Short mmCIF file of C-alpha atoms in Angstrom, two decimals:
data_model
loop_
_atom_site.label_atom_id
_atom_site.label_comp_id
_atom_site.label_asym_id
_atom_site.label_seq_id
_atom_site.Cartn_x
_atom_site.Cartn_y
_atom_site.Cartn_z
CA MET A 142 27.25 -2.93 -7.07
CA THR A 143 23.72 -3.68 -5.89
CA THR A 144 21.17 -3.87 -8.69
CA VAL A 145 18.05 -1.75 -8.12
CA PRO A 146 14.92 -3.68 -9.20
CA GLU A 147 12.59 -2.18 -11.72
CA PRO A 148 9.70 -0.17 -10.23
CA SER A 149 7.15 -2.73 -11.45
CA ALA A 150 9.08 -5.53 -9.67
CA LEU A 151 9.09 -3.45 -6.38
CA ILE A 152 5.30 -2.87 -6.74
CA GLY A 153 4.82 -6.56 -7.39
CA ALA A 154 6.98 -7.49 -4.35
CA ALA A 155 4.93 -5.07 -2.09
CA VAL A 156 1.71 -6.59 -3.33
CA ARG A 157 2.93 -10.12 -2.61
CA VAL A 158 4.06 -9.26 0.90
CA MET A 159 0.66 -7.57 1.63
CA ARG A 160 -1.03 -10.81 0.48
CA ASP A 161 1.30 -13.13 2.29
CA LEU A 162 0.84 -11.20 5.51
CA ALA A 163 -2.83 -10.31 4.97
CA ILE A 164 -1.94 -6.60 5.30
CA HIS A 165 -4.22 -3.70 4.80
CA PRO A 166 -1.71 -0.90 4.40
CA LEU A 167 -2.02 2.30 6.52
CA THR A 168 0.60 3.80 4.31
CA LEU A 169 2.83 2.72 1.43
CA GLU A 170 5.86 4.22 -0.15
CA ILE A 171 7.83 2.85 -3.06
CA ASP A 172 10.99 4.34 -4.65
CA GLY A 173 14.46 3.42 -5.60
CA ASP A 174 15.24 2.33 -2.03
CA GLY A 175 12.48 -0.30 -1.96
CA ALA A 176 8.97 -0.59 -0.65
CA ARG A 177 7.90 0.52 2.90
CA VAL A 178 4.54 -0.52 4.34
CA LEU A 179 2.95 0.64 7.47
CA ALA A 180 0.35 -1.72 9.05
CA ALA A 181 -1.72 -2.22 12.16
CA MET A 182 -1.01 -5.28 14.21
CA ARG A 183 -3.50 -8.03 13.88
CA ALA A 184 -6.47 -8.17 16.32
CA GLU A 185 -5.30 -11.44 17.72
CA ALA A 186 -2.03 -9.76 18.75
CA LEU A 187 -3.89 -7.02 20.55
CA ARG A 188 -5.81 -9.20 23.01
CA THR A 189 -3.16 -8.47 25.59
CA ARG A 190 -2.24 -4.73 25.68
CA SER A 191 0.87 -3.08 27.11
CA ARG A 192 2.62 0.22 27.29
CA GLY A 193 6.34 0.98 27.45
CA PRO A 194 9.06 1.75 27.91
CA TYR A 195 10.19 -1.84 27.25
CA SER A 196 13.42 -3.75 27.87
CA GLN A 197 15.00 -7.09 27.00
CA ASP A 198 13.37 -8.61 29.98
CA ASP A 199 10.05 -6.97 29.39
CA LEU A 200 9.14 -7.29 25.72
CA PRO A 201 5.74 -6.11 24.52
CA PRO A 202 3.38 -9.11 24.13
CA GLU A 203 1.66 -7.47 21.08
CA ALA A 204 4.90 -7.55 19.13
CA MET A 205 5.76 -11.10 20.37
CA ALA A 206 2.39 -12.40 19.12
CA MET A 207 3.08 -10.83 15.78
CA VAL A 208 6.54 -12.46 15.65
CA ASP A 209 4.90 -15.91 16.24
CA TRP A 210 2.31 -15.30 13.52
CA ILE A 211 4.82 -13.97 10.90
CA GLY A 212 7.01 -17.00 11.76
CA LEU A 213 4.12 -19.37 10.86
CA ARG A 214 3.38 -17.52 7.60
CA PHE A 215 7.01 -17.91 6.41
CA SER A 216 7.77 -21.27 7.94
CA VAL A 217 7.37 -23.11 4.59
CA THR A 218 9.84 -20.96 2.74
CA SER A 219 13.58 -20.41 3.03
CA GLU A 220 13.28 -16.75 2.44
CA PRO A 221 15.22 -14.60 4.92
CA VAL A 222 13.01 -12.49 7.25
CA ASN A 223 14.65 -10.09 9.74
CA VAL A 224 12.43 -9.13 12.63
CA THR A 225 13.18 -6.43 15.16
CA ILE A 226 11.04 -5.31 18.11
CA GLU A 227 11.10 -1.65 18.49
CA GLY A 228 10.36 -0.77 22.16
CA GLY A 229 11.85 2.59 22.73
CA GLY A 230 8.63 4.49 22.79
CA PRO A 231 5.51 4.23 24.79
CA TRP A 232 3.88 1.88 22.25
CA PRO A 233 5.20 -1.32 20.77
CA ARG A 234 6.44 -1.51 17.20
CA LEU A 235 7.65 -4.37 15.05
CA LEU A 236 9.94 -4.03 12.09
CA VAL A 237 9.81 -6.90 9.53
CA GLU A 238 12.47 -6.82 6.74
CA LEU A 239 12.37 -8.94 3.66
CA PRO A 240 15.71 -8.14 2.00
CA ALA A 241 15.28 -10.43 -0.98
CA ARG A 242 12.10 -8.48 -1.95
CA ARG A 243 13.44 -5.17 -0.78
CA VAL A 244 10.28 -4.69 1.27
CA VAL A 245 10.02 -3.42 4.82
CA VAL A 246 6.86 -3.72 6.99
CA ARG A 247 6.47 -1.70 10.21
CA TYR A 248 3.64 -2.85 12.55
CA VAL A 249 2.09 -0.51 14.98
CA VAL A 250 -0.71 -0.58 17.50
CA PRO A 251 -3.85 1.61 16.70
CA GLU A 252 -2.81 4.28 19.19
CA ASP A 253 0.58 4.72 17.29
CA ALA A 254 -0.91 4.88 13.82
CA PRO A 255 -0.90 8.15 11.82
CA PRO A 256 -3.90 10.49 12.49
CA GLY A 257 -6.84 9.96 10.19
CA TYR A 258 -8.53 6.89 8.79
CA GLN A 259 -7.49 3.48 9.88
CA PRO A 260 -8.84 0.70 7.47
CA GLU A 261 -11.00 -1.84 9.20
CA SER A 262 -9.64 -5.46 9.00
CA ASN A 263 -12.86 -6.69 7.43
CA ASN A 264 -12.98 -4.01 4.71
CA VAL A 265 -11.75 -6.41 1.97
CA GLY A 266 -13.14 -4.09 -0.78
CA LEU A 267 -10.93 -1.18 -0.09
CA ALA A 268 -7.86 -3.42 0.37
CA GLY A 269 -8.80 -5.20 -2.98
CA ASP A 270 -9.11 -2.03 -4.75
CA VAL A 271 -5.59 -0.86 -3.60
CA THR A 272 -4.13 -4.11 -4.89
CA ILE A 273 -5.82 -3.91 -8.23
CA ALA A 274 -4.66 -0.33 -8.68
CA LEU A 275 -1.04 -1.31 -7.81
CA GLU A 276 -1.12 -4.17 -10.28
CA TYR A 277 -2.48 -1.96 -12.84
CA VAL A 278 0.41 0.49 -12.51
CA ALA A 279 2.96 -2.39 -12.45
CA LYS A 280 1.44 -3.70 -15.69
CA SER A 281 1.79 -0.34 -17.44
CA LEU A 282 5.28 0.06 -16.24
CA ARG A 283 6.36 -3.34 -17.59
CA ALA A 284 4.83 -2.39 -20.95
CA LEU A 285 6.78 0.85 -20.94
CA GLY A 286 9.97 -0.97 -20.07
CA GLY A 287 9.37 -3.46 -22.82
CA ARG A 288 9.20 -0.77 -25.49
CA LEU A 289 11.93 1.38 -24.26
CA ARG A 290 14.38 -1.08 -22.71
CA GLY A 291 13.91 -0.34 -19.11
CA GLU A 292 11.71 1.39 -16.65
CA PRO A 293 12.37 4.99 -15.49
CA PRO A 294 12.37 5.57 -11.64
CA ILE A 295 9.12 6.50 -9.93
CA THR A 296 8.03 7.53 -6.34
CA LEU A 297 4.66 5.96 -5.33
CA THR A 298 2.69 6.83 -2.18
CA LEU A 299 -0.54 5.69 -0.71
CA THR A 300 -2.72 7.83 1.70
CA TYR A 301 -6.39 8.01 2.61
CA PRO A 302 -8.01 11.40 2.04
CA ASP A 303 -11.76 11.93 2.54
CA ASP A 304 -13.90 10.80 -0.36
CA PRO A 305 -15.76 13.90 -1.53
CA ASP A 306 -18.49 11.62 -3.06
CA TYR A 307 -19.08 9.73 0.12
CA GLU A 308 -22.44 11.17 0.94
CA ARG A 309 -23.66 10.57 -2.58
CA ASN A 310 -22.29 7.02 -2.64
CA VAL A 311 -23.96 6.14 0.72
CA ALA A 312 -27.33 7.55 -0.44
CA GLN A 313 -27.40 5.17 -3.38
CA VAL A 314 -27.30 1.92 -1.30
CA PRO A 315 -29.77 0.38 1.32
CA GLU A 316 -29.08 1.32 4.81
CA GLU A 317 -27.91 -2.09 5.89
CA PHE A 318 -25.06 -1.99 3.47
CA ARG A 319 -23.87 1.53 4.07
CA HIS A 320 -21.36 0.53 6.58
CA LEU A 321 -19.43 -1.17 3.70
CA ILE A 322 -18.99 2.09 1.88
CA SER A 323 -15.59 3.64 2.72
CA PRO A 324 -15.60 7.30 3.78
CA VAL A 325 -12.05 7.76 2.23
CA LEU A 326 -10.38 7.21 -1.00
CA ALA A 327 -7.26 4.97 -1.32
CA ASP A 328 -5.24 7.72 -3.02
CA ILE A 329 -2.20 6.36 -4.92
CA THR A 330 0.08 8.98 -6.37
CA VAL A 331 2.89 8.16 -8.86
CA GLU A 332 5.52 10.77 -9.28
CA ARG A 333 7.01 10.71 -12.76
CA SER A 334 9.20 13.73 -12.74
CA ARG A 335 12.27 11.71 -13.95
CA PHE A 336 10.41 10.52 -17.05
CA SER A 337 11.49 12.00 -20.41
CA ARG A 338 8.68 13.31 -22.68
CA LYS A 339 9.02 10.10 -24.78
CA GLN A 340 8.77 7.86 -21.70
CA ARG A 341 5.76 9.62 -20.32
CA ALA A 342 3.97 9.43 -23.69
CA VAL A 343 4.64 5.73 -24.00
CA HIS A 344 3.50 5.19 -20.43
CA ASP A 345 0.36 7.16 -20.95
CA GLU A 346 -0.43 4.80 -23.91
CA ALA A 347 0.39 1.80 -21.77
CA LEU A 348 -2.02 3.06 -19.05
CA ARG A 349 -4.80 3.41 -21.63
CA ALA A 350 -4.15 0.01 -23.10
CA ALA A 351 -4.20 -1.71 -19.63
CA ALA A 352 -7.34 0.06 -18.45
CA TYR A 353 -10.68 -1.75 -18.01
CA THR A 354 -13.41 -0.99 -20.63
CA ASP A 355 -15.37 1.28 -18.25
CA GLN A 356 -12.32 2.89 -16.63
CA PRO A 357 -11.74 6.36 -18.14
CA LEU A 358 -8.38 8.13 -17.70
CA GLU A 359 -8.75 11.89 -17.33
CA PRO A 360 -6.27 14.83 -17.28
CA TRP A 361 -4.84 15.75 -14.03
CA GLY A 362 -2.53 18.61 -13.15
CA ARG A 363 -0.19 19.74 -15.91
CA GLY A 364 0.11 16.83 -18.28
CA GLY A 365 -0.80 14.08 -15.69
CA LEU A 366 -3.46 11.53 -15.63
CA THR A 367 -5.95 10.27 -12.98
CA THR A 368 -8.44 7.40 -12.92
CA ARG A 369 -10.60 5.51 -10.35
CA ILE A 370 -10.53 1.75 -9.57
CA GLY A 371 -13.45 1.27 -7.12
CA SER A 372 -12.44 3.19 -3.90
CA ALA A 373 -8.84 3.59 -5.18
CA ARG A 374 -7.90 6.85 -6.93
CA LEU A 375 -4.80 6.75 -9.11
CA ARG A 376 -2.94 9.97 -9.94
CA LEU A 377 0.08 10.03 -12.17
CA SER A 378 2.06 13.31 -12.43
CA SER A 379 3.48 14.71 -15.65
#
């Protein structure tokens, strides 16, 4: 029987992969099946552009460039990495599987990304806020598991809705720095429907204990909590 890692371990694995591969996630999903990251191919891989359909004799240069780069990133480790070029559609895709970490990364070109906001590669502030928020969730789950002998399952998703406070935020900084203000929130939602009442109460305590001094947790929905970490908004259901 395959052992399912604790949710905090899956979150930690996803964070490490995003750091190892310098990923700014377009989307992120974490549940009992593992972590799934959607990311844009690196700018260096997009210097030569192509369009499918592709074949074994005509592989997309964008994906091939990413394969070479990923190979260099993992060349000093013995960790298994499975790479699959997905060329069935008009745009190239690359599937990267790290089975030991239970993390899957799918790389796409900008035209094949989901509609809406695409994080800029140099927006390290937004990416950093996502990482900090994820590590905060993982820390709280480990504390919960330490008190109750195990972590209950969660479903975590990352999306980028418009920031309702964007205009106000932009107005408060000099014009030359306004391009650094993100027009969206990194919205991280943690679904806790499979928590018992006791588990939820202990987790709420762990979230408050792990919060920064100036990081308030406020009610959200029916019995849930929400908080902000920079441009990342965390929402935890009841």
